[in-house]
């Protein structure tokens, strides 16, 4: 594990401040300490139904390295979720800032809402804000320009798949995006 990669066999409790906040916070809020000492990145993203790491990986625009019968290759996260290959690792480019929030869940109840976001500094291109939300077992994502004000960014995000989210989810998305834009450069 380093600032821009994590291996599929890394235990969740090993994920620390070297990786972006969004991934560290996602790992830190999975299950109990005992779960995090045995569960792995690959087991979570490929093998679990909750996949709390997936929204974080999506907003980092992470690429996966996977092992198949004909060898090792790169895949995007949608393919990893659909085909469930062996995940060797993830890599991404460090965002300018990122954030993660999981609402409290009830034991045996519906999966708690997860909101992940990252601000990516454009390299010769406009900044981008990526947001991913787990609502129930479904994960929705959207990307919007991050150079304009928060209202413009939120309006653009509403025009993506995230527009389908209920008002209660937007009550969590909205302050997170505003905070992300304000914290520019602090990740
Ligand atoms: C009490 C409890 C609470 C939990 N709470 C949460 C939660 O809040 N949020 C959340 O997201 N998850 C939660 N989980 C799931 C947990 O994070 C792990 O994802 C899950 O336990 C799998 O653990 P593991 O990594 O040891 O995989 P294993 O148990 O070893 O394997 C599980 C499956 O994943 C496959 N797998 C393992 N590694 C890889 C890989 N590298 N590539 C492809 N497939 C692989 C295996 O083949 C198997 O099918 C919880 C689990 C428990 C037991």
CSV table of C-alpha atoms and ligand atoms in Angstrom, one decimal:
chain,number,residue,atom,x,y,z
A,1,UNK,CA,0.0,0.0,0.0
A,2,UNK,CA,1.2,3.5,-0.7
A,3,UNK,CA,-0.4,6.9,-1.6
A,4,UNK,CA,-1.8,5.7,-4.9
A,5,UNK,CA,-2.1,1.9,-4.6
A,6,UNK,CA,-3.6,-0.8,-2.4
A,7,UNK,CA,-3.3,-4.5,-2.8
A,8,UNK,CA,-6.4,-6.8,-2.9
A,9,UNK,CA,-5.0,-8.8,0.1
A,10,UNK,CA,-4.5,-5.8,2.4
A,11,UNK,CA,-6.4,-6.2,5.6
A,12,UNK,CA,-8.8,-3.3,6.2
A,13,UNK,CA,-7.3,-2.4,9.6
A,14,UNK,CA,-3.9,-1.8,7.8
A,15,UNK,CA,-5.4,1.0,5.6
A,16,UNK,CA,-4.0,4.2,7.1
A,17,UNK,CA,-3.3,7.9,6.4
A,18,UNK,CA,-1.0,7.1,3.4
A,19,UNK,CA,-4.2,6.7,1.3
A,20,UNK,CA,-6.7,9.4,0.6
A,21,UNK,CA,-9.2,10.3,3.4
A,22,UNK,CA,-12.1,8.8,1.5
A,23,UNK,CA,-10.6,5.3,1.4
A,24,UNK,CA,-9.2,5.4,4.9
A,25,UNK,CA,-12.5,6.5,6.4
A,26,UNK,CA,-14.4,3.9,4.4
A,27,UNK,CA,-12.2,1.1,5.7
A,28,UNK,CA,-12.3,2.4,9.3
A,29,UNK,CA,-16.1,2.3,9.4
A,30,UNK,CA,-16.5,-1.3,8.1
A,31,UNK,CA,-17.9,-3.8,10.7
A,32,UNK,CA,-16.0,-4.1,14.0
A,33,UNK,CA,-12.3,-4.0,14.8
A,34,UNK,CA,-12.3,-7.8,14.7
A,35,UNK,CA,-13.9,-7.8,11.2
A,36,UNK,CA,-11.3,-5.2,10.0
A,37,UNK,CA,-8.5,-7.4,11.3
A,38,UNK,CA,-9.5,-10.3,9.0
A,39,UNK,CA,-11.4,-8.7,6.0
A,40,UNK,CA,-9.5,-7.7,2.9
A,41,UNK,CA,-9.8,-5.1,0.2
A,42,UNK,CA,-10.6,-7.8,-2.4
A,43,UNK,CA,-13.0,-9.6,-0.1
A,44,UNK,CA,-14.9,-6.4,0.4
A,45,UNK,CA,-15.1,-5.0,-3.1
A,46,UNK,CA,-15.5,-8.3,-4.9
A,47,UNK,CA,-16.8,-10.8,-2.3
A,48,UNK,CA,-19.1,-8.9,-0.1
A,49,UNK,CA,-22.6,-7.5,-0.7
A,50,UNK,CA,-22.2,-4.3,1.3
A,51,UNK,CA,-19.0,-3.2,-0.4
A,52,UNK,CA,-18.4,-0.1,1.7
A,53,UNK,CA,-15.1,0.4,-0.1
A,54,UNK,CA,-16.7,0.6,-3.5
A,55,UNK,CA,-18.0,4.2,-3.4
A,56,UNK,CA,-14.6,5.3,-2.2
A,57,UNK,CA,-12.8,3.5,-5.0
A,58,UNK,CA,-15.3,4.9,-7.5
A,59,UNK,CA,-14.7,8.5,-6.5
A,60,UNK,CA,-11.0,8.0,-6.7
A,61,UNK,CA,-11.6,6.8,-10.3
A,62,UNK,CA,-9.5,3.7,-9.3
A,63,UNK,CA,-8.4,1.2,-11.9
A,64,UNK,CA,-8.2,-2.4,-10.8
A,65,UNK,CA,-5.5,-5.0,-11.6
A,66,UNK,CA,-7.2,-8.4,-11.9
A,67,UNK,CA,-6.0,-12.0,-12.4
A,68,UNK,CA,-7.8,-14.1,-15.0
A,69,UNK,CA,-7.0,-17.5,-16.5
A,70,UNK,CA,-5.0,-15.8,-19.3
A,71,UNK,CA,-3.0,-13.6,-17.0
A,72,UNK,CA,-3.0,-10.2,-15.3
A,73,UNK,CA,-4.8,-7.2,-16.8
A,74,UNK,CA,-6.4,-3.9,-15.9
A,75,UNK,CA,-10.1,-3.5,-15.5
A,76,UNK,CA,-12.5,-0.8,-14.4
A,77,UNK,CA,-14.6,-1.1,-11.3
A,78,UNK,CA,-17.9,-1.8,-13.1
A,79,UNK,CA,-16.3,-4.8,-14.7
A,80,UNK,CA,-14.9,-6.0,-11.4
A,81,UNK,CA,-18.3,-5.8,-9.8
A,82,UNK,CA,-20.0,-7.5,-12.7
A,83,UNK,CA,-17.5,-10.3,-13.4
A,84,UNK,CA,-15.9,-10.8,-10.0
A,85,UNK,CA,-12.4,-11.6,-11.1
A,86,UNK,CA,-9.6,-12.0,-8.5
A,87,UNK,CA,-8.6,-8.5,-7.5
A,88,UNK,CA,-4.9,-8.1,-7.2
A,89,UNK,CA,-5.0,-4.4,-6.4
A,90,UNK,CA,-6.3,-0.9,-7.0
A,91,UNK,CA,-4.5,2.3,-8.1
A,92,UNK,CA,-5.6,5.9,-8.5
A,93,UNK,CA,-4.3,9.4,-8.7
A,94,UNK,CA,-4.3,11.3,-5.4
A,95,UNK,CA,-7.3,13.8,-5.3
A,96,UNK,CA,-7.0,17.4,-4.1
A,97,UNK,CA,-9.5,16.5,-1.4
A,98,UNK,CA,-11.9,13.7,-0.5
A,99,UNK,CA,-14.6,12.9,2.0
A,100,UNK,CA,-16.7,9.9,3.3
A,101,UNK,CA,-19.7,9.5,5.5
A,102,UNK,CA,-21.6,6.4,6.5
A,103,UNK,CA,-24.9,7.0,8.4
A,104,UNK,CA,-25.4,4.9,11.5
A,105,UNK,CA,-27.0,1.5,10.7
A,106,UNK,CA,-29.3,-0.7,12.7
A,107,UNK,CA,-28.3,-4.3,13.2
A,108,UNK,CA,-30.2,-6.5,10.8
A,109,UNK,CA,-31.7,-3.4,9.1
A,110,UNK,CA,-31.2,-1.9,5.6
A,111,UNK,CA,-27.6,-1.0,4.7
A,112,UNK,CA,-26.8,2.5,5.9
A,113,UNK,CA,-26.4,5.3,3.4
A,114,UNK,CA,-22.8,5.9,2.3
A,115,UNK,CA,-21.7,9.1,0.6
A,116,UNK,CA,-18.2,9.4,-0.9
A,117,UNK,CA,-16.7,12.2,-2.8
A,118,UNK,CA,-13.4,13.4,-4.2
A,119,UNK,CA,-12.2,16.6,-5.9
A,120,UNK,CA,-9.8,15.9,-8.7
A,121,UNK,CA,-7.5,18.8,-9.8
A,122,UNK,CA,-7.5,19.1,-13.5
A,123,UNK,CA,-4.1,18.8,-15.1
A,124,UNK,CA,-4.6,21.2,-18.0
A,125,UNK,CA,-8.3,20.5,-17.7
A,126,UNK,CA,-11.1,21.7,-15.4
A,127,UNK,CA,-11.3,20.3,-11.8
A,128,UNK,CA,-13.8,17.5,-11.4
A,129,UNK,CA,-16.0,16.5,-8.4
A,130,UNK,CA,-16.9,12.8,-8.3
A,131,UNK,CA,-19.6,11.6,-5.9
A,132,UNK,CA,-20.8,8.0,-5.3
A,133,UNK,CA,-23.7,7.0,-3.0
A,134,UNK,CA,-24.7,3.6,-1.7
A,135,UNK,CA,-28.4,3.7,-1.3
A,136,UNK,CA,-29.7,0.3,-0.2
A,137,UNK,CA,-27.5,-2.2,-2.1
A,138,UNK,CA,-27.3,0.1,-5.1
A,139,UNK,CA,-24.3,2.3,-5.8
A,140,UNK,CA,-24.9,5.4,-7.9
A,141,UNK,CA,-22.3,7.8,-9.1
A,142,UNK,CA,-21.9,11.2,-10.8
A,143,UNK,CA,-19.2,13.6,-11.9
A,144,UNK,CA,-19.4,17.4,-12.3
A,145,UNK,CA,-17.1,20.3,-13.0
A,146,UNK,CA,-15.5,21.5,-9.7
A,147,UNK,CA,-14.3,24.9,-10.9
A,148,UNK,CA,-17.6,26.8,-10.5
A,149,UNK,CA,-19.4,27.5,-7.2
A,150,UNK,CA,-21.0,24.9,-5.0
A,151,UNK,CA,-24.5,25.6,-6.4
A,152,UNK,CA,-23.4,25.0,-10.0
A,153,UNK,CA,-21.6,21.8,-9.0
A,154,UNK,CA,-24.6,20.5,-7.1
A,155,UNK,CA,-26.9,21.4,-10.0
A,156,UNK,CA,-24.6,19.5,-12.4
A,157,UNK,CA,-24.5,16.5,-10.1
A,158,UNK,CA,-28.4,16.4,-10.0
A,159,UNK,CA,-28.3,16.0,-13.7
A,160,UNK,CA,-26.3,12.7,-13.3
A,161,UNK,CA,-27.6,9.3,-12.0
A,162,UNK,CA,-27.4,10.9,-8.6
A,163,UNK,CA,-30.6,12.9,-9.4
A,164,UNK,CA,-32.6,9.7,-8.7
A,165,UNK,CA,-31.6,9.8,-5.1
A,166,UNK,CA,-34.3,10.6,-2.4
A,167,UNK,CA,-34.2,14.0,-0.7
A,168,UNK,CA,-32.8,12.4,2.5
A,169,UNK,CA,-29.7,11.3,0.6
A,170,UNK,CA,-29.3,14.8,-0.9
A,171,UNK,CA,-29.3,16.1,2.6
A,172,UNK,CA,-26.0,14.2,3.1
A,173,UNK,CA,-24.6,14.8,-0.3
A,174,UNK,CA,-25.1,18.6,-0.3
A,175,UNK,CA,-23.0,19.5,2.7
A,176,UNK,CA,-20.3,17.0,1.8
A,177,UNK,CA,-19.9,18.5,-1.6
A,178,UNK,CA,-19.8,22.1,-0.2
A,179,UNK,CA,-17.2,21.0,2.4
A,180,UNK,CA,-15.2,19.3,-0.2
A,181,UNK,CA,-15.0,22.4,-2.4
A,182,UNK,CA,-14.1,24.5,0.6
A,183,UNK,CA,-11.4,22.1,1.7
A,184,UNK,CA,-9.7,22.3,-1.7
A,185,UNK,CA,-6.1,21.3,-1.4
A,186,UNK,CA,-6.2,20.0,2.2
A,187,UNK,CA,-6.3,16.2,1.5
B,1,LIG,C1,-19.8,-8.8,11.4
B,1,LIG,C2,-19.5,-8.3,10.0
B,1,LIG,C3,-19.7,-7.0,9.7
B,1,LIG,C4,-19.5,-6.5,8.4
B,1,LIG,N1,-19.7,-5.2,8.2
B,1,LIG,C5,-19.5,-4.7,7.0
B,1,LIG,C6,-19.7,-3.3,6.7
B,1,LIG,O1,-20.2,-2.5,7.5
B,1,LIG,N2,-19.4,-2.9,5.4
B,1,LIG,C7,-18.9,-3.7,4.4
B,1,LIG,O2,-18.7,-3.3,3.3
B,1,LIG,N3,-18.6,-5.0,4.7
B,1,LIG,C8,-18.9,-5.5,5.9
B,1,LIG,N4,-18.6,-6.8,6.2
B,1,LIG,C9,-18.0,-7.6,5.1
B,1,LIG,C10,-16.4,-7.6,5.3
B,1,LIG,O3,-16.0,-6.2,5.0
B,1,LIG,C11,-15.7,-8.4,4.3
B,1,LIG,O4,-15.9,-7.9,3.0
B,1,LIG,C12,-16.2,-9.8,4.2
B,1,LIG,O5,-16.2,-10.3,5.6
B,1,LIG,C13,-15.2,-10.7,3.4
B,1,LIG,O6,-14.0,-10.9,4.1
B,1,LIG,P1,-12.7,-11.4,3.5
B,1,LIG,O7,-11.9,-10.2,2.9
B,1,LIG,O8,-12.0,-12.2,4.6
B,1,LIG,O9,-13.0,-12.3,2.3
B,1,LIG,P2,-13.3,-13.9,2.4
B,1,LIG,O10,-14.2,-14.2,3.5
B,1,LIG,O11,-11.9,-14.6,2.4
B,1,LIG,O12,-13.9,-14.1,1.0
B,1,LIG,C14,-15.3,-13.7,0.8
B,1,LIG,C15,-15.5,-13.8,-0.7
B,1,LIG,O13,-14.7,-12.8,-1.4
B,1,LIG,C16,-13.9,-13.5,-2.4
B,1,LIG,N5,-12.6,-12.8,-2.4
B,1,LIG,C17,-11.7,-12.6,-1.4
B,1,LIG,N6,-10.6,-12.0,-1.8
B,1,LIG,C18,-10.8,-11.7,-3.1
B,1,LIG,C19,-10.0,-11.0,-4.1
B,1,LIG,N7,-8.8,-10.5,-3.9
B,1,LIG,N8,-10.5,-10.9,-5.4
B,1,LIG,C20,-11.7,-11.5,-5.6
B,1,LIG,N9,-12.5,-12.1,-4.7
B,1,LIG,C21,-12.0,-12.2,-3.5
B,1,LIG,C22,-13.7,-14.9,-1.9
B,1,LIG,O14,-13.5,-15.8,-3.0
B,1,LIG,C23,-15.1,-15.2,-1.3
B,1,LIG,O15,-16.0,-15.5,-2.3
B,1,LIG,C24,-18.9,-7.3,7.4
B,1,LIG,C25,-18.6,-8.7,7.7
B,1,LIG,C26,-18.9,-9.2,9.0
B,1,LIG,C27,-18.5,-10.6,9.3
